[in-house]
Each structure stands twice: as C-alpha cells, then as structure tokens.
XYZ file of C-alpha atoms in Angstrom:
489
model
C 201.959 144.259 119.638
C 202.832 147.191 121.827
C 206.134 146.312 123.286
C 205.535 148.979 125.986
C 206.510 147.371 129.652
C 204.844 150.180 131.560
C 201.603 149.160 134.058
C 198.893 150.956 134.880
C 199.328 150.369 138.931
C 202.435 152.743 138.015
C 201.142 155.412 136.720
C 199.011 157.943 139.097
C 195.862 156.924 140.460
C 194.066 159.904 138.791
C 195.401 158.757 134.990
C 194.401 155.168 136.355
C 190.724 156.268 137.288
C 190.358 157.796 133.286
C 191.844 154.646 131.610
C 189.486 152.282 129.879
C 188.164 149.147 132.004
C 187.931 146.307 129.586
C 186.099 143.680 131.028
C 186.988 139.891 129.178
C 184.481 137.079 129.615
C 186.397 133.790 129.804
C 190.056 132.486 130.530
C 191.030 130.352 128.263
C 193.791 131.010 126.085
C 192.339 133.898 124.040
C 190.756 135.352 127.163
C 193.893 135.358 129.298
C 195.953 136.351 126.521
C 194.058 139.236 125.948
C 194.412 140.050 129.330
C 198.432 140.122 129.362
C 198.368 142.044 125.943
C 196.271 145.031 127.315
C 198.096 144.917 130.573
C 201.598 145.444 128.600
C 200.121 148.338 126.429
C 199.956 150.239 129.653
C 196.753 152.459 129.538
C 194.129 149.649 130.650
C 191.964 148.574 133.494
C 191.506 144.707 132.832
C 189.114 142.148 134.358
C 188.637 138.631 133.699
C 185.466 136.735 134.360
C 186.236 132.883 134.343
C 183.202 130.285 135.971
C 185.332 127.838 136.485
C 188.150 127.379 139.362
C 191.187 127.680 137.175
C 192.095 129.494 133.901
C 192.970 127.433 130.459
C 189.350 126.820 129.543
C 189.069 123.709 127.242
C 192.721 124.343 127.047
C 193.352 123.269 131.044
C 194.716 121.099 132.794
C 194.488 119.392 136.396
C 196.442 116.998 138.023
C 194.220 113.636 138.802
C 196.312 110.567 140.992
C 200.078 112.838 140.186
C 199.597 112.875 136.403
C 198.914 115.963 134.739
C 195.949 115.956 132.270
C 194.597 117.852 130.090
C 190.816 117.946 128.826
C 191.902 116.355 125.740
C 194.864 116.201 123.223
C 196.626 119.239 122.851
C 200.226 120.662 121.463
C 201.458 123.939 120.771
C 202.588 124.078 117.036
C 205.490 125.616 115.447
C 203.081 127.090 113.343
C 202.844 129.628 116.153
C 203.363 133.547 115.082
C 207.354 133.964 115.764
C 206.627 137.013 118.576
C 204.107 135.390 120.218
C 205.986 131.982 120.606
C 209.141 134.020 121.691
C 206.894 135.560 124.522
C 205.578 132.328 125.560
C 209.726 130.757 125.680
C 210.651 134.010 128.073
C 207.352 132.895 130.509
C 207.635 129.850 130.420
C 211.538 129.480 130.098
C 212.336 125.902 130.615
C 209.043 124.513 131.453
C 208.155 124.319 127.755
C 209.345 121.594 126.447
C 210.563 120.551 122.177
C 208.778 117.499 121.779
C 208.486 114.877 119.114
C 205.528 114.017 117.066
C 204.738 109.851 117.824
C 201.066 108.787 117.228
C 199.714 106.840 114.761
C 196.389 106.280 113.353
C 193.758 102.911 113.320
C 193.536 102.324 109.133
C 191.281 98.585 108.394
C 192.553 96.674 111.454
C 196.725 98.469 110.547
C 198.466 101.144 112.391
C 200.450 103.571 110.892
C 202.149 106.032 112.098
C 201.154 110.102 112.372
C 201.946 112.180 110.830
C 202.431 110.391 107.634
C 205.592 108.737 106.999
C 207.193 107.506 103.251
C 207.921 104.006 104.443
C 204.016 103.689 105.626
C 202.958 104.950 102.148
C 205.205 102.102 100.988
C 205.039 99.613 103.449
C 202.044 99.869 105.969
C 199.082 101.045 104.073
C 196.660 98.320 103.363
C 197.188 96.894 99.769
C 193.507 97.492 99.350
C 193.207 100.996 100.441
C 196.447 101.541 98.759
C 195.592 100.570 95.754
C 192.012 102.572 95.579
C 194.066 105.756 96.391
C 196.259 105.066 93.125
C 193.049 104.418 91.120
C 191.680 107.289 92.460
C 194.791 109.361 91.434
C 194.607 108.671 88.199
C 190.780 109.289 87.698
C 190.596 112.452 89.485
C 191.158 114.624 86.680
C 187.643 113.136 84.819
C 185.616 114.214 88.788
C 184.616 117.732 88.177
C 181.957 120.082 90.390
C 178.373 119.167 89.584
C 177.135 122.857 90.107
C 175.528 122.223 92.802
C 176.282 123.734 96.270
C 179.540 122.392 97.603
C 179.525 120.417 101.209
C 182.374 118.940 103.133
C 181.679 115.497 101.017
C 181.842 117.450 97.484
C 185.112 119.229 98.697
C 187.125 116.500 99.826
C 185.885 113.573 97.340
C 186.546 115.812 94.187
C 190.085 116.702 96.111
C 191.438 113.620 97.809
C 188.930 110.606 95.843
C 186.527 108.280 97.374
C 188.820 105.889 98.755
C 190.737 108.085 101.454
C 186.970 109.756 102.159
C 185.344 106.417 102.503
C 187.866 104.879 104.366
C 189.403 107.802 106.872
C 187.624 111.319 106.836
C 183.695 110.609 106.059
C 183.541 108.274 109.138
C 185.598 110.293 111.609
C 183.727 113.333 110.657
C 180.251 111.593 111.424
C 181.790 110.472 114.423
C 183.531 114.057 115.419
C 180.471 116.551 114.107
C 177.686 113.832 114.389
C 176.547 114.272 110.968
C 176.383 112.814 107.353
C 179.205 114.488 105.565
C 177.020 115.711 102.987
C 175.596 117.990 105.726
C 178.484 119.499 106.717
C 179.435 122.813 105.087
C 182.438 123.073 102.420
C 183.658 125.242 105.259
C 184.602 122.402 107.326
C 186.812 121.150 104.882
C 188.589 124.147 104.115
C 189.378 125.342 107.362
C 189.515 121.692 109.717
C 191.258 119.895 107.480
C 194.706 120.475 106.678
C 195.652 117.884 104.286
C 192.445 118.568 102.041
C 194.053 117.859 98.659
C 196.322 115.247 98.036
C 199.461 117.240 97.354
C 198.809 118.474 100.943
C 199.245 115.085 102.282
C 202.517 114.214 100.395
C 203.973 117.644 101.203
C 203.435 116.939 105.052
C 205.202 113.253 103.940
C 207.633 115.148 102.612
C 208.524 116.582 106.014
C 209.892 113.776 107.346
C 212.736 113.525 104.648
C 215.769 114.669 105.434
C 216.764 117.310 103.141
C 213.721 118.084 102.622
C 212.304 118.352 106.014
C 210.539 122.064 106.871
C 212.600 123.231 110.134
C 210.413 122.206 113.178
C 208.388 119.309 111.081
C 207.279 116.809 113.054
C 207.662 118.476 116.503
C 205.552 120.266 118.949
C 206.027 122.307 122.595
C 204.596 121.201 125.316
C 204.767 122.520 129.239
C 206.338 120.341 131.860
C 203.291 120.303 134.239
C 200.216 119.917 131.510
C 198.714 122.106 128.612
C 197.017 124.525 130.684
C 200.400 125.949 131.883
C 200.690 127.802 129.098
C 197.426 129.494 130.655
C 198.698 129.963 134.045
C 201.992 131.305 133.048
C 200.342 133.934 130.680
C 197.301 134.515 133.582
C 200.094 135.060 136.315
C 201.802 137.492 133.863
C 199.123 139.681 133.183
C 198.214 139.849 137.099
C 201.201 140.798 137.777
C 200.862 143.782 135.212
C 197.576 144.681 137.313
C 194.896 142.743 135.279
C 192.215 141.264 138.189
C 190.769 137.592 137.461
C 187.985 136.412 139.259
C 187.570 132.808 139.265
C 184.237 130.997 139.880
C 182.486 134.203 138.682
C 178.887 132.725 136.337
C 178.250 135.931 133.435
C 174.377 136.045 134.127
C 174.124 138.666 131.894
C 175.550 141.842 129.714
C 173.985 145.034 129.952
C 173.298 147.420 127.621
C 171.609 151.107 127.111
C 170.757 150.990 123.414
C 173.803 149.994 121.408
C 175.776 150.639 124.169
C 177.424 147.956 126.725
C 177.041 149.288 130.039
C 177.889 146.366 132.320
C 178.315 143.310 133.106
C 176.277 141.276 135.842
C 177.765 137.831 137.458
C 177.453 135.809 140.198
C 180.338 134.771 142.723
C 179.994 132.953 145.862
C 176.301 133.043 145.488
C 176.078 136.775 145.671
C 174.821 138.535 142.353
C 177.307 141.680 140.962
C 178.035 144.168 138.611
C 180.393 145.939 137.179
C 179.818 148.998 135.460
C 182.185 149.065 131.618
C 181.596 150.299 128.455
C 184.080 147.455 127.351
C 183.382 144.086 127.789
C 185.314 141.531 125.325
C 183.535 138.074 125.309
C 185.402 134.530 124.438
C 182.278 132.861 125.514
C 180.259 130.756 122.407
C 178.672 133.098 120.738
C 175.276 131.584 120.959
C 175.549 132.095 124.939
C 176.933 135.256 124.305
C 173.543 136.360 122.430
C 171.143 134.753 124.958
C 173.260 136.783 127.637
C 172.399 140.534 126.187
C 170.494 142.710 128.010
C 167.370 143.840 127.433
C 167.634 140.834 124.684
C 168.107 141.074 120.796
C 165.586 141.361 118.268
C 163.690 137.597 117.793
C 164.882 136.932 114.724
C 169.017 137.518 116.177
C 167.893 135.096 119.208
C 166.440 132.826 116.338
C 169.914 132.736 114.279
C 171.241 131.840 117.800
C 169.730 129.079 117.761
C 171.172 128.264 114.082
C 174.590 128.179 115.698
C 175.403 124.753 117.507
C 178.552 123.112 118.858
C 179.731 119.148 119.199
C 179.901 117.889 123.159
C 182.856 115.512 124.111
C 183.154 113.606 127.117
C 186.597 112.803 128.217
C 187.280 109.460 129.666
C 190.303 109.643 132.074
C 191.294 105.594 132.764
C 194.205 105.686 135.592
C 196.218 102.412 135.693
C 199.143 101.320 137.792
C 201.615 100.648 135.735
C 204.679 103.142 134.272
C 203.166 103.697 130.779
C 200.845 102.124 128.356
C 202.299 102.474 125.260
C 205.073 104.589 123.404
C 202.592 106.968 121.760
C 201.382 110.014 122.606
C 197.814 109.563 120.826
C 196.169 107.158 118.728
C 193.581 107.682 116.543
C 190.359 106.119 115.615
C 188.456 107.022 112.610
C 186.804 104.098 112.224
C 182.737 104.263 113.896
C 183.113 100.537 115.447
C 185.425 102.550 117.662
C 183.614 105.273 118.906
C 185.992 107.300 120.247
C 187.794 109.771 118.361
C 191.775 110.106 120.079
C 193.451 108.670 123.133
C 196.268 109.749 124.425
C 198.474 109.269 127.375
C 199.799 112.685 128.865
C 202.931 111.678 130.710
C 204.334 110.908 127.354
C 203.401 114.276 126.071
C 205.572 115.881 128.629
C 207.856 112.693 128.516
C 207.676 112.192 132.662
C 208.636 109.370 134.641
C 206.724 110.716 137.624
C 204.754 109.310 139.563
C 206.115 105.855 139.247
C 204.084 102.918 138.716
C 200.709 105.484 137.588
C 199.976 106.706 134.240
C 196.629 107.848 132.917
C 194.550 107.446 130.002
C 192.613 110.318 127.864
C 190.050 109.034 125.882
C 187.840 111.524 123.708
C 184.484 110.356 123.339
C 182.081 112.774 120.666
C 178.747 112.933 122.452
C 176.159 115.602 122.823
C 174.235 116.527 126.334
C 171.298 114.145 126.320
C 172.645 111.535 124.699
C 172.580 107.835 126.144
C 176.678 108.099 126.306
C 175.910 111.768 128.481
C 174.016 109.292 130.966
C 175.997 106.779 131.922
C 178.186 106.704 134.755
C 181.811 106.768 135.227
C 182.099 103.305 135.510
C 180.242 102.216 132.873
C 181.688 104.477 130.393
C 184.830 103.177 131.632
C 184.193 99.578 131.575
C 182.840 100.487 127.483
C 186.325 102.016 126.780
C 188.237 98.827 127.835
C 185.952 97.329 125.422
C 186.637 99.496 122.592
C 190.182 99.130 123.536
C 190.191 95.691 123.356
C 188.212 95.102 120.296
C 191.477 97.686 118.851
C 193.819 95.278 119.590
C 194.899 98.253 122.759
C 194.026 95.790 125.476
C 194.376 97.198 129.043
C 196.221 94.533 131.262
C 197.124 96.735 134.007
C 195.057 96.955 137.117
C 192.570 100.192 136.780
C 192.686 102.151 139.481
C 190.158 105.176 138.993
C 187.610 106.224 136.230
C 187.195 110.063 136.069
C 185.249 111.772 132.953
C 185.004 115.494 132.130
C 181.525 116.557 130.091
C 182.632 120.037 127.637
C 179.273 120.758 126.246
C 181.251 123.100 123.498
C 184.142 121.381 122.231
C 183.769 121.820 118.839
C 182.113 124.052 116.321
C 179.404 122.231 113.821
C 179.395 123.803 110.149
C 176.219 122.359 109.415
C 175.734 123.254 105.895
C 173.618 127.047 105.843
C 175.609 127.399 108.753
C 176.571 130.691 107.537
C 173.018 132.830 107.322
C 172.780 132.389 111.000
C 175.959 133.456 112.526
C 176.376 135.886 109.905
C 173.393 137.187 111.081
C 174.750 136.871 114.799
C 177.941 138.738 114.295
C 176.586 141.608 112.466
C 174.309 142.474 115.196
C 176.782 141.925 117.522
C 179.318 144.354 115.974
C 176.500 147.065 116.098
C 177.475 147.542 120.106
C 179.622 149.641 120.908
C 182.782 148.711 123.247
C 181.680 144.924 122.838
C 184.264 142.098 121.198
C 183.424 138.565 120.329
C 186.629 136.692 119.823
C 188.697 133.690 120.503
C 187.692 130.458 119.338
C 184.363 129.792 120.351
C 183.819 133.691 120.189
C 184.126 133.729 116.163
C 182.666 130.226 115.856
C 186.054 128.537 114.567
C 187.875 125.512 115.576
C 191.318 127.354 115.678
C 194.172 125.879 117.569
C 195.851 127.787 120.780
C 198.671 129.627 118.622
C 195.325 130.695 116.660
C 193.461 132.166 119.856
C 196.608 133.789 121.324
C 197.162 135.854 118.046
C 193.503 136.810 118.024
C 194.103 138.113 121.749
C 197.351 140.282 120.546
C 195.097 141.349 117.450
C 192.191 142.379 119.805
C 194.591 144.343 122.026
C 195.966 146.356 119.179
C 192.502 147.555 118.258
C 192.092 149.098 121.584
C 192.322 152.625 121.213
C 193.864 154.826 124.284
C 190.161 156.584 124.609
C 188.758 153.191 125.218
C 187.559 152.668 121.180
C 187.670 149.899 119.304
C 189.362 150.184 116.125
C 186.518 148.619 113.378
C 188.480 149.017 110.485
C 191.461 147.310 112.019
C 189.631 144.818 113.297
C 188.189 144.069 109.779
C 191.304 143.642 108.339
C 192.263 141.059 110.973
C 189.049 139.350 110.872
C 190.219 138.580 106.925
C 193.540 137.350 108.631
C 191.616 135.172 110.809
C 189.813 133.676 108.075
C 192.657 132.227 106.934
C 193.844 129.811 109.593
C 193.751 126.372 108.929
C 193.943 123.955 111.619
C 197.378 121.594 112.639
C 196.399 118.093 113.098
C-alpha cells in the first residue's frame, strides 16, 4: 500500500488534468475500497458507479423500524490483513466494535453451539452421529481416490467420512448452491469450506481452550450502526481524498475501440451518460460484466458467460416487538426440512439495547429468480418462516409487527463441476483489454469474505502504474495470492 497522504485536488489543476481517471463499477466493499486506496496514492482521478442508493453492496446495511440490518449475516474476521484492519480501527475508531462469537447450529433435532466447542464434542453431539464420526475415523485410512474426477462429494467424504457429509455439509450445500453435491466442483470444497478435513475441525475446537486458544479465536468486529458502515466509513474517506461516487447510476454498457476501453455509458436520473476512460475497474459479476462490452465479445466468450452462474437469496426480515429473541447472534440450519440456511438477529451483533421493545429477524432463504419462493409475497413468505421456526423448536411468541424481504439475485458463486472451462475462458478474454480490471468478489467469481475483497482493492491499487498502466505481472502474482483464501465461517 502506498502510505502517501497527498490528494490529487492538491496538486495543480494542470498535473490533475494528466492523471489517470479510473473509473470503478460497483460499491461494495472491494469497489469502495479501491476507491480510498487510489485516492491515498495521490496521482488518480477516481469514479465510482454504484445502481443502488447507498454503498456496501451485498455488504450494506439499512435501518428498517430503528434496527440496523444487514442483507444477511456478516462479521469482519481477525483473519483480516494486519494494515488493512489497522486502517479500518483509525476510520472507524470506536464504532467498530470486539465482539464474541455465540451461534450455534440445528444437528438431528440438538443444538450445539458454533463454533465448535470440546464439551459439545463430549456432551451435545447426538450419540448416533457421534458415534458414526468415530467409525468413520477409524476407517478413513482404507477410503482412497477412485481416479476419477474429484467433486465437492469426493473431497469432503474421503476427508471428513460419510457421517459428518450425510448429516451436516451434503444437505446444506444442496440447500445453499441448489445442487447434488456430486455436481459441485472439488473447488467448492477447497475454497468454501474451512474445516474440510477433520484435523481442521478439532484445531478450530482447539481454539476455545485456554492455553491453547489462537489470539482473537472466537471473536469478530462489528460496527455500531450495521455491517455496511464499514462501507460508508471507507466511501466517506475516499471522497474526502477527491474520489466522486455517483449513486443510482445503472452501467448500460462499457465501451471499447479494439482492445481498448474507451468509456463507460450509464444511466442516472433517467438521462443516458458517458464518461470517456481508458480505465474502468469492474466489481460487477463477471457474467454481467461480459454481456456489458461494447461492440460485444466473440460468441463463443458470450457463450462461456453463460457457463458462469450465481445462487439467489431472499432475505426475510421478521420485526417483532419485543427486546430480543434469543441470545444468539445466528443459528444455523443445515438440515432441508428447514429451508432456510442462517438467521440471525442484528441487534445482538452490535449488542444494542436500542430501540426498546423492537428487534428484528434475518432469515436467509437460498432461492433463485423464478422460483415459486421468488413469487410469493411478503406475507406469505413470512407467515412460511414462522412455520419453519416453529417446526425448529424457535417459536415466535411475540407480536409481528412488519415483514420486509430483500431479493440479491447474486449472492453466491455456483462451482458447478466444469465450472472452470467457462470462466477461464471469460477471464482470459477479459485480461486482453487494456486499462480494464475484474476484481472483488463477484468480479473473480469467488465467495471471499470482506477482509478478502478489501485486500483485493489495496492489491488492485498497487498495480496502478503513475502513467495510468496496469501492472500484469503484478497482478499475476496476486491473482496466485488470491487463490489462496479460504473462507471464515
């Protein structure tokens, strides 16, 4: 990172006119951090494209009866790069909060907690499930590869045995990706899941002993007003170093002559305009990304486009009048006869006692556009949540006093297995153009947490070159970086 503090509205208008105009699609977390990392290294125009009304992206929040919510479950980890966390703690100062780690997870009809504790190996774990895990243990050195081509399924049954597959991660992943687990690539296991092997699991156990704890274990940050503060905070930052946002601004389209970006065309207050850049850095999905190049790629690019797909959610907000609905932050529900994934309650994320007598409900529900759940209306979808509640032994007794849902049409990557061919073919094109960046989450096709995005933002920034180049080679070597994130749970 370029600890330079200078900005470009300081230096003289004439420099200013020659200095590159990078132009970032998207302001979520990778998008707006990109735009306070270019803004600090002093020799760059910077302007941020964002459809919707307020930065953060999936990673937002909004405030709905007093309560802040988020559009989902999320936490900043620990696992967070050192200089970028240490940024974050000067912008945010005491707004972001230490927090504890208190969910638990629904395991045949049992709750235990999460993460994993030793006295629910010992105690809580159904005797059944329990037992199948030990059997399992002891077999697994006779379950080798059968040569064939690995899937999620292959990965995680040779690594953690049938029994914790069966019973926890084949069932949430048909429920989270919509698919059989043998159709999910071995990707998905290697990079979603972070306690893929069962010495994984025990070492994260292992975190909650004292003496052997890993400092930070079992903790998270979290801002004082919702997630997407984080956002703001870094957003107001960068504007004040001279970066422009424009909010409510549709990309209709990115222009090219040859393998050249040229500009970028969007559409704000219902007027159509353009802005002329030979840099334009896109956090957008990468499919939309493709289908927004202009004059469009080659058929068979547009056709690998199509190979790339992403899992909808629908967020089910339940307010109810009471002070707080249960102790936990999130619960989780692998089983299908639940068919939601999470809920959590975001006043205890933030641990707030305000307003009084109103907290709200987050319920993630996996669904794709189209789908019967995609139809419904807010009350029904609501009144099938305090169903699914109930029938988890989470009964809602307090009175219910609004039912809001959010649709994200790209929550979450889908490795379908062959995955690969197709945005291979994708990125390579992509990296042809000159002066144009795919990054962030949804940008490189990965299902990277925040502290993942922000360090892609600080990596992109560092490739900028003072004559308004990229930096391939760089870049390469942290797209091999990037390759090695593995989610936090």
């Amino acid at each position: 990172m370029n600890p330079s503090s200078t900005k470009l509205m300081d230096v003289p208008k004439q420099t200013r006119d020659l200095a590159p105009h990078v132009v970032i699609l998207g302001a979520g977390p990778a998008g707006v951090g990109a735009a306070y990392e270019l803004t600090r290294n002093g020799f760059t125009q910077v302007t941020v494209l964002e459809q919707r009304d307020a930065v953060g992206g999936n990673a937002g929040s909004f405030q709905l009866d007093g309560v802040w919510v988020d559009y989902g479950s999320h936490r900043l980890h620990p696992a967070c790069d050192p200089t970028i966390l240490n940024n974050l703690q000067k912008l945010m100062g005491e707004d972001l909060l230490d927090r504890p780690r208190h969910g638990r997870i629904r395991l045949q009809d049992r709750w235990i907690h999460f993460p994993l504790k030793p006295d629910d190996l010992l105690l809580r774990l159904p005797k059944k499930f329990a037992a199948g895990v030990t059997l399992d243990l002891l077999r697994k050195h006779l379950v080798k590869s059968n040569g064939h081509v690995e899937s999620f399924a292959s990965v995680l049954e040779r690594s953690l045995g049938p029994t914790i597959c069966r019973e926890f991660y084949f069932p949430y992943a048909r429920k989270l990706w919509g698919l059989a687990p043998e159709e999910l690539a071995s990707t998905q296991a290697h990079r979603r899941v972070s306690g893929n092997s069962v010495g994984k699991i025990l070492r994260k156990v292992a975190n909650s002993v004292p003496g052997l704890k890993k400092p930070r274990a079992g903790r998270f940050f979290y801002p004082r007003r919702g997630y997407g503060q984080i956002s703001e905070r870094i957003c107001e930052a960068a504007k004040a170093g001279g970066a422009k946002f424009l909010l409510g601004a549709k990309v209709l389209g990115v222009e090219r002559e040859g393998y050249q970006v040229s500009a970028v065309r969007y559409e704000l207050n219902g007027k159509e305009h353009v802005i002329a850049t030979r840099n334009v850095w896109s956090t957008l999905p990468v499919s939309l990304l493709v289908r927004s190049m202009r004059p469009e790629p080659p058929a068979e690019i547009l056709d690998a486009g199509k190979g790339i797909s992403f899992r909808g959610m629908i967020l089910i907000y339940v307010t109810l009048e009471q002070d707080q609905f249960s102790e936990y932050d999130a619960h989780y529900f692998p089983e299908e006869a639940i068919p939601i994934s999470r809920l959590s309650e975001p006043k205890n994320y933030s641990h707030s006692s305000e307003p009084k007598g109103i907290t709200v409900l987050c319920a993630e529900l996996p669904a794709d556009p189209g789908s019967r759940e995609w139809q419904m209306s807010d009350q029904e979808i609501g009144d099938s949540l305090c169903a699914w509640l109930e029938k988890a032994n989470l009964p809602v007794r307090a009175k219910v006093l609004r039912i809001t849902t959010r649709k994200l049409r790209q929550a979450y990557p889908v490795y379908r297995r062959g995955f690969e061919q197709h945005f291979d073919k994708v990125d390579q094109w992509l990296g042809k153009l000159e002066g144009l960046l795919s990054f962030g989450r949804q940008g490189l096709f990965v299902h990277d947490n925040t502290h993942h995005a922000l360090y892609m933002a600080r990596a992109a920034a560092d490739c900028l070159q003072p004559d308004g180049k990229l930096d391939r080679s760089l870049w390469a070597q942290y797209r091999e970086v990037f390759e090695k994130h593995v989610v936090e749970d």
